[in-house]
Short mmCIF file of C-alpha atoms and ligand atoms in Angstrom, two decimals:
data_model
loop_
_atom_site.label_atom_id
_atom_site.label_comp_id
_atom_site.label_asym_id
_atom_site.label_seq_id
_atom_site.Cartn_x
_atom_site.Cartn_y
_atom_site.Cartn_z
CA MET A 1 -46.83 -67.76 -26.23
CA ILE A 2 -44.42 -64.74 -26.56
CA VAL A 3 -44.43 -62.65 -29.72
CA VAL A 4 -41.52 -60.40 -30.36
CA LEU A 5 -41.93 -57.43 -32.65
CA LYS A 6 -39.77 -56.04 -35.11
CA PRO A 7 -37.68 -52.70 -33.98
CA GLY A 8 -39.69 -50.91 -36.49
CA ALA A 9 -43.18 -52.40 -35.98
CA SER A 10 -45.95 -49.57 -36.27
CA LYS A 11 -48.82 -48.91 -33.50
CA LYS A 12 -51.05 -50.07 -36.40
CA ASP A 13 -49.31 -53.48 -36.44
CA GLU A 14 -49.38 -53.65 -32.85
CA ARG A 15 -53.41 -52.96 -32.35
CA ALA A 16 -53.97 -55.77 -35.34
CA LEU A 17 -51.53 -58.20 -33.40
CA LEU A 18 -53.12 -57.66 -29.75
CA ALA A 19 -56.96 -57.78 -31.68
CA GLU A 20 -55.67 -61.19 -33.12
CA ILE A 21 -54.28 -62.36 -29.72
CA LYS A 22 -57.59 -61.65 -27.80
CA ARG A 23 -59.56 -63.23 -30.67
CA LEU A 24 -57.84 -66.22 -30.41
CA GLY A 25 -58.41 -66.42 -26.64
CA TYR A 26 -55.24 -65.29 -25.00
CA LYS A 27 -54.64 -62.34 -22.55
CA PRO A 28 -52.17 -60.20 -24.30
CA HIS A 29 -49.29 -58.18 -21.89
CA VAL A 30 -47.36 -55.56 -23.68
CA MET A 31 -43.62 -55.26 -22.57
CA ARG A 32 -41.83 -52.06 -23.92
CA GLY A 33 -38.11 -52.46 -23.91
CA VAL A 34 -35.86 -49.85 -24.99
CA ALA A 35 -35.23 -51.25 -28.61
CA ARG A 36 -38.37 -53.45 -29.19
CA THR A 37 -41.87 -54.18 -28.14
CA VAL A 38 -42.84 -58.11 -26.55
CA ILE A 39 -46.24 -59.25 -26.22
CA GLY A 40 -46.76 -62.03 -23.53
CA ALA A 41 -49.76 -63.79 -24.60
CA VAL A 42 -51.30 -65.85 -21.62
CA GLY A 43 -53.33 -68.99 -22.28
CA ASP A 44 -52.89 -72.46 -22.44
CA GLU A 45 -51.56 -73.11 -25.69
CA ARG A 46 -53.02 -76.59 -26.20
CA GLN A 47 -56.58 -75.28 -25.43
CA HIS A 48 -56.42 -72.42 -28.17
CA LYS A 49 -55.34 -72.18 -31.56
CA SER A 50 -51.67 -71.97 -31.74
CA LEU A 51 -50.24 -68.23 -32.26
CA GLU A 52 -47.78 -69.42 -34.55
CA ALA A 53 -49.09 -68.01 -37.68
CA LEU A 54 -48.54 -64.34 -36.25
CA ALA A 55 -44.96 -65.20 -37.33
CA ALA A 56 -46.24 -64.37 -40.74
CA TRP A 57 -48.10 -60.81 -39.77
CA PRO A 58 -46.29 -57.39 -40.36
CA GLY A 59 -44.33 -56.18 -37.44
CA VAL A 60 -43.55 -59.82 -36.00
CA GLU A 61 -39.89 -60.77 -35.59
CA ASN A 62 -40.77 -64.31 -34.18
CA VAL A 63 -43.29 -66.11 -32.18
CA ILE A 64 -41.73 -68.36 -29.28
CA PRO A 65 -44.01 -71.12 -27.52
CA VAL A 66 -43.61 -71.38 -23.63
CA GLN A 67 -45.33 -74.74 -23.37
CA LYS A 68 -44.13 -78.06 -24.22
CA ARG A 69 -46.19 -79.56 -27.19
CA TYR A 70 -46.90 -82.70 -25.27
CA LYS A 71 -49.16 -83.31 -22.67
CA LEU A 72 -50.27 -86.48 -21.80
CA VAL A 73 -46.88 -88.29 -21.81
CA SER A 74 -45.66 -85.37 -19.80
CA LEU A 75 -44.75 -85.58 -16.29
CA GLU A 76 -46.76 -82.43 -15.61
CA ALA A 77 -49.74 -84.45 -16.48
CA HIS A 78 -48.93 -87.47 -14.46
CA PRO A 79 -46.20 -86.98 -11.68
CA ALA A 80 -45.90 -90.43 -10.87
CA ASN A 81 -44.33 -92.96 -13.03
CA SER A 82 -46.56 -95.24 -15.12
CA LEU A 83 -46.74 -98.89 -14.42
CA ILE A 84 -47.60 -100.78 -17.56
CA PRO A 85 -49.20 -104.19 -16.98
CA VAL A 86 -48.09 -106.72 -19.45
CA THR A 87 -49.11 -110.20 -17.84
CA THR A 88 -50.10 -111.05 -14.27
CA ASN A 89 -46.21 -111.24 -13.29
CA VAL A 90 -44.65 -108.86 -15.81
CA VAL A 91 -45.31 -105.07 -14.86
CA ILE A 92 -42.63 -102.53 -16.35
CA GLY A 93 -41.87 -99.37 -14.77
CA GLY A 94 -41.99 -100.86 -11.09
CA PRO A 95 -39.06 -101.62 -8.97
CA LYS A 96 -38.14 -104.66 -11.11
CA VAL A 97 -36.06 -104.36 -14.00
CA HIS A 98 -37.41 -106.55 -17.02
CA ILE A 99 -34.87 -108.19 -19.41
CA MET A 100 -36.86 -108.92 -22.65
CA ALA A 101 -34.61 -111.23 -24.89
CA GLY A 102 -34.77 -113.54 -28.00
CA PRO A 103 -33.73 -113.56 -31.37
CA CYS A 104 -33.88 -110.50 -33.87
CA SER A 105 -36.07 -113.04 -36.07
CA VAL A 106 -38.27 -115.91 -35.44
CA GLU A 107 -36.66 -118.68 -37.77
CA SER A 108 -38.01 -121.95 -36.82
CA GLU A 109 -39.41 -124.06 -33.78
CA LYS A 110 -36.19 -125.23 -32.67
CA GLN A 111 -34.33 -122.01 -32.85
CA LEU A 112 -37.09 -120.06 -30.85
CA LEU A 113 -37.98 -122.82 -28.23
CA SER A 114 -34.34 -123.11 -27.45
CA THR A 115 -33.78 -119.47 -27.08
CA ALA A 116 -36.88 -119.01 -25.02
CA GLU A 117 -36.13 -121.72 -22.57
CA ALA A 118 -32.28 -120.51 -22.02
CA VAL A 119 -33.45 -116.76 -21.53
CA ALA A 120 -36.28 -117.89 -19.09
CA LYS A 121 -33.86 -119.81 -17.17
CA ALA A 122 -31.43 -116.99 -16.94
CA GLY A 123 -34.11 -114.70 -15.91
CA ALA A 124 -35.59 -113.07 -18.74
CA THR A 125 -39.53 -112.09 -18.38
CA VAL A 126 -40.33 -111.15 -22.03
CA LEU A 127 -39.51 -113.32 -25.11
CA ARG A 128 -38.50 -110.86 -27.88
CA GLY A 129 -38.36 -111.87 -31.71
CA GLY A 130 -39.53 -110.42 -35.02
CA ALA A 131 -42.32 -112.41 -37.10
CA PHE A 132 -42.54 -109.13 -39.63
CA LYS A 133 -39.01 -107.91 -40.36
CA PRO A 134 -38.46 -104.49 -41.66
CA ARG A 135 -35.28 -105.15 -43.80
CA THR A 136 -33.31 -102.42 -45.66
CA SER A 137 -33.20 -104.57 -48.76
CA PRO A 138 -36.57 -106.38 -50.15
CA TYR A 139 -34.17 -109.36 -51.17
CA GLU A 140 -33.55 -109.91 -47.52
CA PHE A 141 -35.23 -112.35 -45.10
CA GLN A 142 -38.70 -110.67 -44.31
CA GLY A 143 -39.72 -113.00 -41.48
CA LEU A 144 -42.19 -115.88 -41.25
CA GLY A 145 -45.11 -113.87 -40.78
CA GLU A 146 -47.92 -115.41 -39.24
CA LYS A 147 -46.06 -118.97 -38.61
CA GLY A 148 -43.67 -116.84 -36.38
CA LEU A 149 -46.44 -115.21 -34.45
CA LYS A 150 -47.71 -118.92 -33.92
CA LEU A 151 -44.45 -120.08 -32.65
CA LEU A 152 -44.17 -117.01 -30.45
CA ALA A 153 -47.68 -117.93 -28.74
CA LYS A 154 -46.08 -121.59 -28.55
CA ALA A 155 -42.81 -120.49 -26.79
CA ARG A 156 -45.10 -118.39 -24.31
CA ARG A 157 -47.15 -121.42 -23.36
CA GLU A 158 -44.07 -123.28 -23.07
CA THR A 159 -42.15 -120.98 -21.06
CA GLY A 160 -44.84 -118.40 -19.25
CA LEU A 161 -42.43 -115.80 -21.07
CA ALA A 162 -44.46 -112.48 -22.39
CA VAL A 163 -44.03 -111.80 -26.08
CA VAL A 164 -42.68 -108.67 -27.58
CA THR A 165 -42.98 -108.32 -31.52
CA GLU A 166 -43.06 -105.95 -34.30
CA LEU A 167 -46.24 -104.53 -35.72
CA LEU A 168 -45.18 -103.15 -39.12
CA SER A 169 -48.23 -102.42 -40.77
CA GLU A 170 -51.79 -101.14 -39.66
CA HIS A 171 -53.44 -103.73 -41.54
CA GLN A 172 -51.79 -106.25 -39.36
CA ALA A 173 -52.56 -104.85 -36.15
CA ASP A 174 -55.44 -107.16 -34.93
CA LEU A 175 -53.48 -110.05 -36.26
CA VAL A 176 -50.29 -109.17 -34.32
CA ALA A 177 -52.22 -108.10 -31.19
CA GLU A 178 -53.89 -111.78 -30.90
CA TYR A 179 -50.54 -112.97 -30.31
CA ALA A 180 -48.35 -110.48 -28.79
CA ASP A 181 -48.54 -108.97 -24.94
CA ILE A 182 -46.73 -106.11 -26.28
CA LEU A 183 -46.68 -104.32 -29.75
CA GLN A 184 -43.14 -103.15 -30.87
CA ILE A 185 -43.14 -100.16 -33.36
CA GLY A 186 -40.03 -100.11 -35.10
CA ALA A 187 -37.59 -97.34 -35.60
CA ARG A 188 -38.28 -97.01 -38.98
CA ASN A 189 -41.88 -96.76 -38.46
CA SER A 190 -41.80 -94.65 -35.29
CA GLN A 191 -43.63 -91.48 -36.79
CA ASN A 192 -46.14 -93.61 -38.99
CA PHE A 193 -48.88 -92.14 -37.45
CA GLN A 194 -51.52 -94.04 -38.90
CA LEU A 195 -49.84 -97.01 -37.44
CA LEU A 196 -49.31 -95.68 -33.93
CA ILE A 197 -53.03 -94.93 -33.75
CA ALA A 198 -53.71 -98.28 -34.97
CA ALA A 199 -51.41 -100.12 -32.61
CA ALA A 200 -53.19 -97.84 -29.69
CA ARG A 201 -56.42 -98.92 -30.72
CA THR A 202 -55.62 -102.52 -29.90
CA GLY A 203 -55.45 -102.10 -26.27
CA LYS A 204 -52.09 -103.91 -25.96
CA PRO A 205 -48.95 -102.29 -24.37
CA VAL A 206 -46.69 -100.46 -27.00
CA MET A 207 -43.13 -100.13 -27.08
CA LEU A 208 -42.22 -97.36 -29.51
CA LYS A 209 -38.89 -97.31 -30.80
CA ARG A 210 -37.05 -94.09 -31.50
CA GLY A 211 -36.37 -93.22 -35.03
CA LEU A 212 -32.99 -93.35 -36.65
CA SER A 213 -33.04 -89.47 -37.00
CA MET A 214 -35.52 -88.79 -34.16
CA ARG A 215 -35.44 -85.64 -31.64
CA ILE A 216 -36.55 -86.67 -28.17
CA GLU A 217 -39.37 -83.86 -28.48
CA GLU A 218 -40.39 -85.55 -31.68
CA TRP A 219 -40.17 -89.13 -30.23
CA LEU A 220 -42.29 -87.78 -27.35
CA LEU A 221 -45.02 -86.51 -29.55
CA ALA A 222 -45.19 -89.89 -31.28
CA GLY A 223 -45.93 -91.48 -28.03
CA GLU A 224 -48.68 -88.77 -27.39
CA TYR A 225 -50.33 -90.56 -30.42
CA ILE A 226 -50.56 -93.57 -28.20
CA LEU A 227 -51.95 -92.06 -25.09
CA ALA A 228 -54.05 -89.75 -27.29
CA ASN A 229 -56.06 -92.55 -28.80
CA GLU A 230 -57.10 -94.03 -25.09
CA ASN A 231 -54.39 -96.35 -24.74
CA PRO A 232 -52.00 -95.31 -21.49
CA ASN A 233 -49.60 -98.44 -21.79
CA LEU A 234 -46.90 -96.78 -23.44
CA MET A 235 -43.06 -97.37 -23.13
CA PHE A 236 -39.99 -95.61 -24.99
CA CYS A 237 -37.21 -97.60 -26.22
CA GLU A 238 -34.11 -96.24 -27.25
CA ARG A 239 -32.32 -98.00 -29.90
CA GLY A 240 -29.37 -95.59 -31.20
CA ILE A 241 -29.68 -92.92 -33.63
CA ARG A 242 -27.75 -92.06 -36.81
CA THR A 243 -24.51 -89.87 -36.10
CA PHE A 244 -21.24 -89.59 -37.93
CA GLU A 245 -19.63 -92.44 -35.87
CA THR A 246 -18.85 -95.66 -37.49
CA ALA A 247 -17.48 -97.86 -34.75
CA THR A 248 -21.16 -98.64 -33.55
CA ARG A 249 -24.02 -99.46 -36.01
CA ASN A 250 -25.81 -96.56 -34.40
CA THR A 251 -24.76 -94.49 -31.39
CA LEU A 252 -26.88 -95.68 -28.54
CA ASP A 253 -28.02 -92.12 -26.76
CA LEU A 254 -28.02 -93.16 -23.18
CA ALA A 255 -28.50 -89.70 -22.14
CA ALA A 256 -31.99 -89.92 -23.58
CA ILE A 257 -32.78 -92.07 -20.15
CA ALA A 258 -31.97 -89.06 -17.88
CA VAL A 259 -33.76 -86.81 -20.34
CA LEU A 260 -36.94 -88.99 -20.66
CA LYS A 261 -36.99 -89.58 -17.06
CA ARG A 262 -37.32 -85.73 -16.59
CA GLU A 263 -40.05 -85.48 -19.21
CA THR A 264 -42.10 -88.25 -18.92
CA HIS A 265 -43.79 -90.84 -16.66
CA CYS A 266 -43.71 -93.82 -19.34
CA PRO A 267 -41.06 -96.35 -18.97
CA VAL A 268 -37.99 -96.48 -20.76
CA VAL A 269 -36.53 -99.46 -22.71
CA ILE A 270 -32.93 -99.65 -23.96
CA ASP A 271 -31.96 -101.82 -26.88
CA PRO A 272 -28.34 -102.28 -26.76
CA SER A 273 -28.32 -104.80 -29.88
CA GLN A 274 -29.53 -102.38 -32.31
CA GLY A 275 -27.67 -99.75 -30.43
CA ALA A 276 -24.26 -101.08 -31.05
CA GLY A 277 -24.87 -103.65 -33.42
CA ARG A 278 -21.85 -105.61 -32.00
CA ALA A 279 -22.37 -108.42 -29.42
CA ASP A 280 -19.22 -107.45 -27.57
CA LEU A 281 -20.56 -104.07 -26.62
CA VAL A 282 -23.97 -105.20 -25.31
CA MET A 283 -22.56 -106.31 -21.61
CA ALA A 284 -21.18 -102.63 -21.26
CA LEU A 285 -24.06 -100.87 -22.54
CA SER A 286 -26.51 -102.95 -20.43
CA LYS A 287 -24.87 -102.16 -17.38
CA GLY A 288 -24.35 -98.47 -18.22
CA ALA A 289 -28.55 -98.39 -18.98
CA VAL A 290 -29.46 -100.19 -15.85
CA ALA A 291 -27.30 -97.68 -13.81
CA MET A 292 -28.87 -94.95 -15.43
CA GLY A 293 -32.23 -95.75 -14.61
CA ALA A 294 -33.71 -98.10 -17.40
CA ASP A 295 -36.82 -99.99 -16.65
CA ALA A 296 -35.97 -103.00 -19.02
CA LEU A 297 -33.56 -103.77 -21.57
CA LEU A 298 -34.16 -105.57 -25.20
CA ILE A 299 -31.61 -107.83 -25.72
CA GLU A 300 -30.79 -110.12 -28.99
CA VAL A 301 -30.13 -113.52 -28.31
CA HIS A 302 -29.58 -116.39 -30.99
CA PRO A 303 -28.46 -120.19 -30.40
CA ASN A 304 -25.97 -119.81 -33.01
CA PRO A 305 -25.43 -116.15 -33.58
CA SER A 306 -22.90 -116.57 -36.52
CA GLU A 307 -25.60 -118.46 -38.39
CA ALA A 308 -28.68 -116.05 -37.73
CA TRP A 309 -31.03 -114.88 -40.64
CA SER A 310 -30.80 -111.00 -39.64
CA ASP A 311 -28.55 -109.10 -37.28
CA ALA A 312 -25.93 -111.57 -36.97
CA SER A 313 -23.15 -109.57 -35.73
CA GLN A 314 -25.13 -108.11 -32.40
CA GLN A 315 -26.66 -111.26 -31.21
CA LEU A 316 -25.62 -112.85 -27.79
CA SER A 317 -25.11 -116.72 -27.75
CA LEU A 318 -27.31 -118.73 -24.81
CA GLU A 319 -24.23 -118.80 -22.64
CA GLY A 320 -23.21 -115.03 -23.40
CA PHE A 321 -26.75 -114.10 -22.50
CA SER A 322 -26.49 -116.27 -19.25
CA ARG A 323 -23.28 -114.22 -18.48
CA LEU A 324 -24.90 -110.87 -18.87
CA MET A 325 -27.52 -111.76 -16.56
CA THR A 326 -25.42 -112.55 -14.00
CA GLU A 327 -22.85 -109.77 -14.45
CA LEU A 328 -25.91 -107.37 -14.50
CA ARG A 329 -27.10 -108.40 -10.99
CA PRO A 330 -24.78 -106.02 -8.93
CA PHE A 331 -25.73 -103.18 -11.34
CA ILE A 332 -29.69 -103.70 -10.79
CA ALA A 333 -28.85 -103.81 -7.10
CA ALA A 334 -26.86 -100.79 -6.93
CA ALA A 335 -29.55 -98.98 -9.06
CA GLY A 336 -31.98 -99.60 -6.23
CA ARG A 337 -34.17 -102.13 -8.16
CA GLU A 338 -34.78 -105.76 -8.26
C1 PEP B 401 -35.29 -105.33 -33.90
O1 PEP B 401 -35.63 -105.11 -32.95
O2 PEP B 401 -34.81 -106.15 -34.31
C2 PEP B 401 -35.47 -104.18 -34.75
C3 PEP B 401 -35.69 -104.25 -36.36
O3 PEP B 401 -35.25 -102.98 -34.23
P1 PEP B 401 -35.56 -101.20 -34.87
O4 PEP B 401 -36.60 -101.11 -35.45
O5 PEP B 401 -35.02 -100.76 -33.65
O6 PEP B 401 -34.18 -101.28 -36.13
MN1 MN B 402 -32.59 -107.10 -34.91
#
């Protein structure tokens, strides 16, 4: 860390700071400039107590951390990209770009099974579908709950697709983990740290959505909770953030792919459906995401989008999804992926 002293800092202030820096286990190096003095405190910031409290000490202008605050998710800790084993034929983060597809919400057996069969036929490997739904209004459809989980398990048996579904509450961690192959942590819960810990402890792979107003550093730190709780199987999912723009439901931050690929070894998933909130933009955003290095896509598909019980405007029809898969193929190949 770097401690910058105020121009008028006294020798007494400086002596007290040097003693405190040493007491906390760092090696201080004093650099005297023309106008002010800077102390470099050498030591691992993640192994010693933080020096940030020194910012309140007499004579200190500010304290600047040098190291990143996350460690286990960082590429420094793990230079090779992580492979997330989901089922025997689904490994995320390897050469294959996996497509996760299915309805926003599980509504009925017929709706889910017809979607599952169609997306499997078109080449998806993971079935998505919410059984517990985080809805903005309490009067909107909240999901079928355990009945929805059972339908997802049935669809998995019939199609061989793996299942990703949202975990909304830490009290349901064991229940949802019993049915899911991947636990989705939703945007509204991405900094619910007790939920993250409960999800990690199930041992299932976790897909962590980005919060609506979350900085990438905060997202990486939320992901750190999964790895710090002894679960190495984490993927990040960008689903759009809140901005001033109203042409799309959210602003899908594709730049996050490029940033995450420099910062973390964990796979990156893109959700263009929540990202745009419009079915007509899903194709273009999916192509862009694949070209930029996304490891998987999460796409909402419904047999009759206009009658969907949630997110009707952004779900692709079965035909629309099949077209997307065909048009995506050259982009996947051009990105050097399968
Ligand atoms: C969803 O995937 O349907 C969903 C609710 O996602 P998010 O948490 O990103 O809004
Ligand atoms: Mn949705």
